[in-house]
XYZ file of C-alpha atoms in Angstrom:
353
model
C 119.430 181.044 115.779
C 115.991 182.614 115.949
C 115.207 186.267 115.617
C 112.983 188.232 117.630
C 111.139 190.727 115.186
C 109.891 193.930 116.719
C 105.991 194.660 116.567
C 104.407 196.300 113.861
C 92.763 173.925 120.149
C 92.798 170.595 120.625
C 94.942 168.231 119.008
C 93.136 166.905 116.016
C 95.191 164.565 114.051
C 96.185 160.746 114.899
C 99.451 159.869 114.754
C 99.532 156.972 112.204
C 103.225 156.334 112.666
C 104.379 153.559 115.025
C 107.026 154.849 118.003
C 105.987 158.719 117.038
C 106.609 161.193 119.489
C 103.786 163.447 120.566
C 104.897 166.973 122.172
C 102.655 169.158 124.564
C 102.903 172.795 125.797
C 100.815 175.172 127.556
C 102.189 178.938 126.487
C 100.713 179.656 129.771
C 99.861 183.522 130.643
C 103.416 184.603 132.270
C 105.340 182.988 129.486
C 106.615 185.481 127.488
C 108.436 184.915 123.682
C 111.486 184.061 125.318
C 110.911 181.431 128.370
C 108.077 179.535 125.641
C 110.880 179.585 123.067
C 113.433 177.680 125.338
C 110.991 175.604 126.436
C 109.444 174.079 123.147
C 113.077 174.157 122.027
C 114.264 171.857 124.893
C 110.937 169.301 124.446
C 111.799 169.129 120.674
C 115.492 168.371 121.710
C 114.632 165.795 123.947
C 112.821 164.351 121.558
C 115.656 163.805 119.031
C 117.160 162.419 121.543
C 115.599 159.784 122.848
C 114.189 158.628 119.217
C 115.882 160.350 116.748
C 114.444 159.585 113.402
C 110.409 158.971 115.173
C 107.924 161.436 113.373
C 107.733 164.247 116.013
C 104.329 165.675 116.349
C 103.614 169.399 118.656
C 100.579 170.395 120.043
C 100.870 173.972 121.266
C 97.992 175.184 123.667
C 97.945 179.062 124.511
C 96.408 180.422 127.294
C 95.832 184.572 127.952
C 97.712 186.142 125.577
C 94.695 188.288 124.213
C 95.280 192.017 122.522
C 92.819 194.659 122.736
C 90.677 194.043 120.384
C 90.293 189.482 121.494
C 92.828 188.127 119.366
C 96.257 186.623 120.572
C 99.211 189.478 121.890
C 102.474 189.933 119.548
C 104.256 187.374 122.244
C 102.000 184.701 121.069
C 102.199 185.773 117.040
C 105.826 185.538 117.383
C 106.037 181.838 119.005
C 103.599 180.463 116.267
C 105.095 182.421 113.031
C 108.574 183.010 113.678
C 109.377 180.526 115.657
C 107.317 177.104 115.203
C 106.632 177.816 111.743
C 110.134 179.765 110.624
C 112.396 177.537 113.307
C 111.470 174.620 114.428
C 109.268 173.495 111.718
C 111.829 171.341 109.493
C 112.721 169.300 112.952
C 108.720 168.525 112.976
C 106.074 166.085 111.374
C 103.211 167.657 112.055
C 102.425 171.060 114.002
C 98.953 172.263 115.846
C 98.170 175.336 117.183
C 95.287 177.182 117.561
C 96.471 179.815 115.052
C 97.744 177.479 112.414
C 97.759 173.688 111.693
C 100.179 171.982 109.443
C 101.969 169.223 108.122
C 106.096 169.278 106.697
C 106.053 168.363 103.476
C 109.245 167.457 103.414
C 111.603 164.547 105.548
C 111.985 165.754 109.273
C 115.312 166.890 109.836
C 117.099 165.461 113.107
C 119.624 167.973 113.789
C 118.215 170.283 115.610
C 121.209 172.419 117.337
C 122.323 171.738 121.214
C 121.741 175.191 122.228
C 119.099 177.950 121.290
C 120.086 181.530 120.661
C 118.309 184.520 120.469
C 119.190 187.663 118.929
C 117.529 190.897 119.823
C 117.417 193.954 117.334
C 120.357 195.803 116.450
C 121.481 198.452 118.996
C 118.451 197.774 121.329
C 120.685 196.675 124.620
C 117.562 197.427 126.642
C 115.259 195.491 124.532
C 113.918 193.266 127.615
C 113.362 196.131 129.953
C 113.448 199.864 129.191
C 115.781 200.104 132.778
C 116.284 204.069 132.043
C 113.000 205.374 132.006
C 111.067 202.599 134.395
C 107.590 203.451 132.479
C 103.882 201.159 133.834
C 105.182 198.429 131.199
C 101.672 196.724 130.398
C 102.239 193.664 127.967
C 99.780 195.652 125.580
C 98.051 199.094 125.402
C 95.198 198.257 128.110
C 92.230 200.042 128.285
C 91.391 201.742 131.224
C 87.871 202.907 130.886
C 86.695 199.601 132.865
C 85.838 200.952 136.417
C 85.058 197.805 138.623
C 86.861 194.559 138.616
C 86.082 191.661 136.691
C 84.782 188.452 137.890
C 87.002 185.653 138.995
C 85.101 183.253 136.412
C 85.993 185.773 133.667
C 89.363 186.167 134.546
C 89.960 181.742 134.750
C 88.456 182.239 131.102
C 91.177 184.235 130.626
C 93.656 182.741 131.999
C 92.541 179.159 130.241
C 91.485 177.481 133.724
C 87.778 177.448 131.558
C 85.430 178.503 134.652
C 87.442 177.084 137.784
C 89.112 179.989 139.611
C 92.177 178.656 141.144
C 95.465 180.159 142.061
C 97.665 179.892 139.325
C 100.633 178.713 141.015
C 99.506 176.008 143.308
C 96.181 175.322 142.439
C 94.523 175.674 145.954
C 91.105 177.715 146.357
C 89.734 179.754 147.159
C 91.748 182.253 144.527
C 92.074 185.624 144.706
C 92.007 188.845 142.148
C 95.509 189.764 142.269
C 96.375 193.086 140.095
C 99.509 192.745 137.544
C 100.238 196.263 137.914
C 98.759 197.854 141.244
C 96.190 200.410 140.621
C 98.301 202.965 142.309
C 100.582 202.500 140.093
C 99.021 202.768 136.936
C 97.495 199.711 136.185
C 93.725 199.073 134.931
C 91.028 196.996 135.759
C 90.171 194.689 132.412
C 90.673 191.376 132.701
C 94.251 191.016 131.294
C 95.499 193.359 134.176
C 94.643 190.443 136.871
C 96.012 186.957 138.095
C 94.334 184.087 140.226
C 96.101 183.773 143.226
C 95.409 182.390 146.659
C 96.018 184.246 149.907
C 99.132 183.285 150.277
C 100.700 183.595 146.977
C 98.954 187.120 146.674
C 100.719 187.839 149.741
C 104.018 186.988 148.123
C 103.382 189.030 144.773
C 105.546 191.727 144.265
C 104.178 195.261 144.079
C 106.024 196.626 140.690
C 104.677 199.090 137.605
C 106.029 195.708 135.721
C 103.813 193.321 133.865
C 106.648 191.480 132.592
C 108.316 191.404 135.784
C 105.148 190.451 137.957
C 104.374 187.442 135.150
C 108.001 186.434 135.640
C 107.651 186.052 139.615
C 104.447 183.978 138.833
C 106.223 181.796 136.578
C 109.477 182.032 139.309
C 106.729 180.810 141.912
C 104.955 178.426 139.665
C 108.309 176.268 139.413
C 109.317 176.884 142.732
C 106.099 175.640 144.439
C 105.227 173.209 141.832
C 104.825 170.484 144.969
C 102.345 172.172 146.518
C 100.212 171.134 143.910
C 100.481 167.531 144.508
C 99.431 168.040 148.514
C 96.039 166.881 148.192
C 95.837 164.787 145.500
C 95.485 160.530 145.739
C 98.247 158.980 146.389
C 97.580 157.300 142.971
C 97.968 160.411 141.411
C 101.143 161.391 143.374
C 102.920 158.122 142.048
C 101.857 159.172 138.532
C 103.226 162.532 138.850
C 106.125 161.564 140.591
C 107.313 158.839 137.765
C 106.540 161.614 134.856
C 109.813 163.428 136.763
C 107.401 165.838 138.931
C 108.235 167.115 142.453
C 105.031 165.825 144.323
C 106.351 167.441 147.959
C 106.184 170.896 149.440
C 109.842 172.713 149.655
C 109.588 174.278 152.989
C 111.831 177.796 152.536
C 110.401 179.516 155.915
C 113.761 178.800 157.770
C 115.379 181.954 155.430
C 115.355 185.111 157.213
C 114.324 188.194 154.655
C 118.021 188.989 153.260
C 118.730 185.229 152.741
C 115.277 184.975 151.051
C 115.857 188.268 148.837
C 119.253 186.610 148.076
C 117.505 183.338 146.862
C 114.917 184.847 144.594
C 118.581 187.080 142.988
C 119.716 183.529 142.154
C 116.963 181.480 141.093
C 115.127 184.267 139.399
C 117.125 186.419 138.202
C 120.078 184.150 137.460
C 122.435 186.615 139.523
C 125.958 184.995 140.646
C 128.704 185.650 142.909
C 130.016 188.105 141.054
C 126.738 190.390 141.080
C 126.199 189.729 144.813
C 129.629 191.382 145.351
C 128.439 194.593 144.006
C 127.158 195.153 147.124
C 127.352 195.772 150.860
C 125.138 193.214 151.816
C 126.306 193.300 156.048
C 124.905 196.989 155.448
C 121.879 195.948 154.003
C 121.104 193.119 157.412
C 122.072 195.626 159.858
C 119.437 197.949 158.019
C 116.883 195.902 158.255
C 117.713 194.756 161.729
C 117.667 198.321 163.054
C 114.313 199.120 160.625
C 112.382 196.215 161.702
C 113.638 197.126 165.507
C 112.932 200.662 165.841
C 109.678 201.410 163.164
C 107.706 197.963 162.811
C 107.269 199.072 159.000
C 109.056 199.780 156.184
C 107.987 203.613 155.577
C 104.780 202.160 153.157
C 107.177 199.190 151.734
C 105.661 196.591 152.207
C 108.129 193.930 153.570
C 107.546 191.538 150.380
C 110.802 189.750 148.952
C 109.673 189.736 145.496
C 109.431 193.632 145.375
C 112.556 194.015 147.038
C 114.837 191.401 144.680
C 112.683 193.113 141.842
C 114.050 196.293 142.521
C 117.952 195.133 143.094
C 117.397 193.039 139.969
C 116.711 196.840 138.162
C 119.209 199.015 140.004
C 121.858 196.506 138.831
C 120.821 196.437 135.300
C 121.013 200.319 135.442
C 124.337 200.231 136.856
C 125.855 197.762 135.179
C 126.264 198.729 131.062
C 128.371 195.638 130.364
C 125.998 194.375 127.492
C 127.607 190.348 127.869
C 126.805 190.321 131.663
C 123.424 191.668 131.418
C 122.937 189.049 128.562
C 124.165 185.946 130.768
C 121.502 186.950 133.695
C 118.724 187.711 131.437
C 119.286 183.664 129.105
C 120.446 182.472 132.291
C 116.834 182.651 134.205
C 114.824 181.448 131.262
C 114.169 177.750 132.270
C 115.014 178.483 135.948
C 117.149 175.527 135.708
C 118.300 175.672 139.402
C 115.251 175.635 140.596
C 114.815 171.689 142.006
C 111.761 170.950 140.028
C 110.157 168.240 137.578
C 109.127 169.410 133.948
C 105.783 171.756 134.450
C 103.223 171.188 132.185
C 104.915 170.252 129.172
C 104.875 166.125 128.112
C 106.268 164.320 125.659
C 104.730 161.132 124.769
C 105.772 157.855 122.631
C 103.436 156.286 120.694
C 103.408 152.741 119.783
């Protein structure tokens, strides 16, 4: 088990060993501690595996994850030091990041657990959202003296797409500036406040005074769309993709009417089951729609976006429901969106020799 602790480059080295095992992983900008945790977790598993007693070597590229002042957030702190380092380093050979580089000095071990477990700080039940008082929940303390936008160049630095804007979930350009947190409600304009997103993504976005939630629907998306990357490409490069375990075709979801869609993004997103969908009236909710969309045209301001909409029934349930073990189970449930029909992201794990 790995604890959480509250807050207070390039792969250099050559693996000498014959049949090592080289891991990869972006922390891209919407993972957060816990979904990069699981994730280099379940590449180092897979590892032991499939060649249990190879030399294991992880590269760990980070991308965003800047404070205030330049330097990498607490989220990104926590991955290297607590978890590489403190957890998974005995299972390792040799470790890169670009806060720290080094080597075990002792024999790898090769039994590494089956599952990964978290545990939050004592009595903090609300740890991953602060549900009660539904505060502008930047990832950091941004500053908001920055009165114009910044450039889409400067925010693909940011991001780590270098000086390509793109949109971050399916690659296509042009991109857009997409806010994190909506300037109406409360969010800034420096750099870490924005996404790359193209028209239609950016269309999908949910409207929230979230960060975390907003990077979670990009990662959500990111998964979910991960074909639509592929669209373009060679079909060279589609047969390459598609042998590394990569879905290389668009999933085409516009058949779901709004409720069905809302219900989808409950599941794969959230992780809700049949058991949270019975909390409520859901016949109610169609026929209100159906009458809304009938007799106004609009929503009263709302704009008709799914995201916003499962967002905020993701909340309200977490509010209502105080059974700590159920809230658990949705929150570890939704952390590698397992459901979600999809190859293996970015992350690659390679044999050597």
């Amino acid at each position: 088990m790995v604890k959480k602790r509250r807050k207070g480059e390039d792969f250099k080295g050559k693996a000498k060993a014959k049949d090592g095992v080289l891991l990869y992983h972006d922390m891209a900008v919407y993972e957060n501690f816990e979904r990069c945790a699981h994730r280099l977790f379940s590449i180092v598993r897979s590892a032991q595996r499939a060649k249990p007693n190879a030399p294991r070597y992880l590269h760990l590229r980070i991308q965003g994850h800047k404070n205030s002042k330049g330097g990498y957030d607490h989220d990104a702190w926590e991955i290297v030091q607590n978890f590489i380092l403190g957890y998974l380093g005995p299972y390792l050979t040799v470790i890169s990041t670009p806060i720290a580089k080094i080597e075990n000095g002792k024999r790898q071990r090769n039994d590494l657990p089956e599952r990964l477990d978290i545990a939050y700080p004592d009595g903090d039940d609300s740890f991953w959202y602060d549900v009660d008082l539904l505060p502008v929940k930047p990832r950091e303390v941004i500053d908001d003296s920055r009165k114009s936008a910044p450039s889409k160049e400067a925010i693909a630095d940011y991001l780590g797409m270098g000086d390509d804007p793109c949109c971050l979930i399916c690659w296509s350009r042009p991109a857009e500036r997409a806010h994190v947190v909506p300037v109406s409600l409360g969010g800034s304009m420096n750099v870490r406040n924005f996404a790359l997103l193209c028209k239609s993504h950016h269309r999908e976005a949910p409207d929230i005074a979230d960060a975390e939630g907003f990077w979670a629907w990009v990662d959500y998306a990111e998964m979910r769309d991960s074909g639509s990357k592929w669209e373009n490409a060679p079909d060279e490069v589609k047969e390459s993709a598609s042998a590394l375990g990569s879905r290389v075709e668009k999933v085409d979801r516009s058949e779901l009417d709004f409720v069905s869609a809302i219900k989808f993004e409950l599941s794969h997103l959230y992780g809700w089951e049949d058991v949270d969908f019975s909390r409520f009236s859901w016949k109610l909710h169609e026929e209100y729609r159906r009458v809304l969309d009938a007799a106004t045209g609009k929503h009263f301001g709302i704009d008709k976006k799914v995201s916003t909409h499962a967002w905020a029934y993701d909340v309200a349930l977490y509010r209502i429901d105080r059974n700590k073990e159920s809230r658990f189970r949705r929150r570890k449930k939704v952390l590698l969106f397992d459901r979600i029909p999809s190859g293996e992201g970015s992350d690659r794990v390679a044999i050597i020799g």
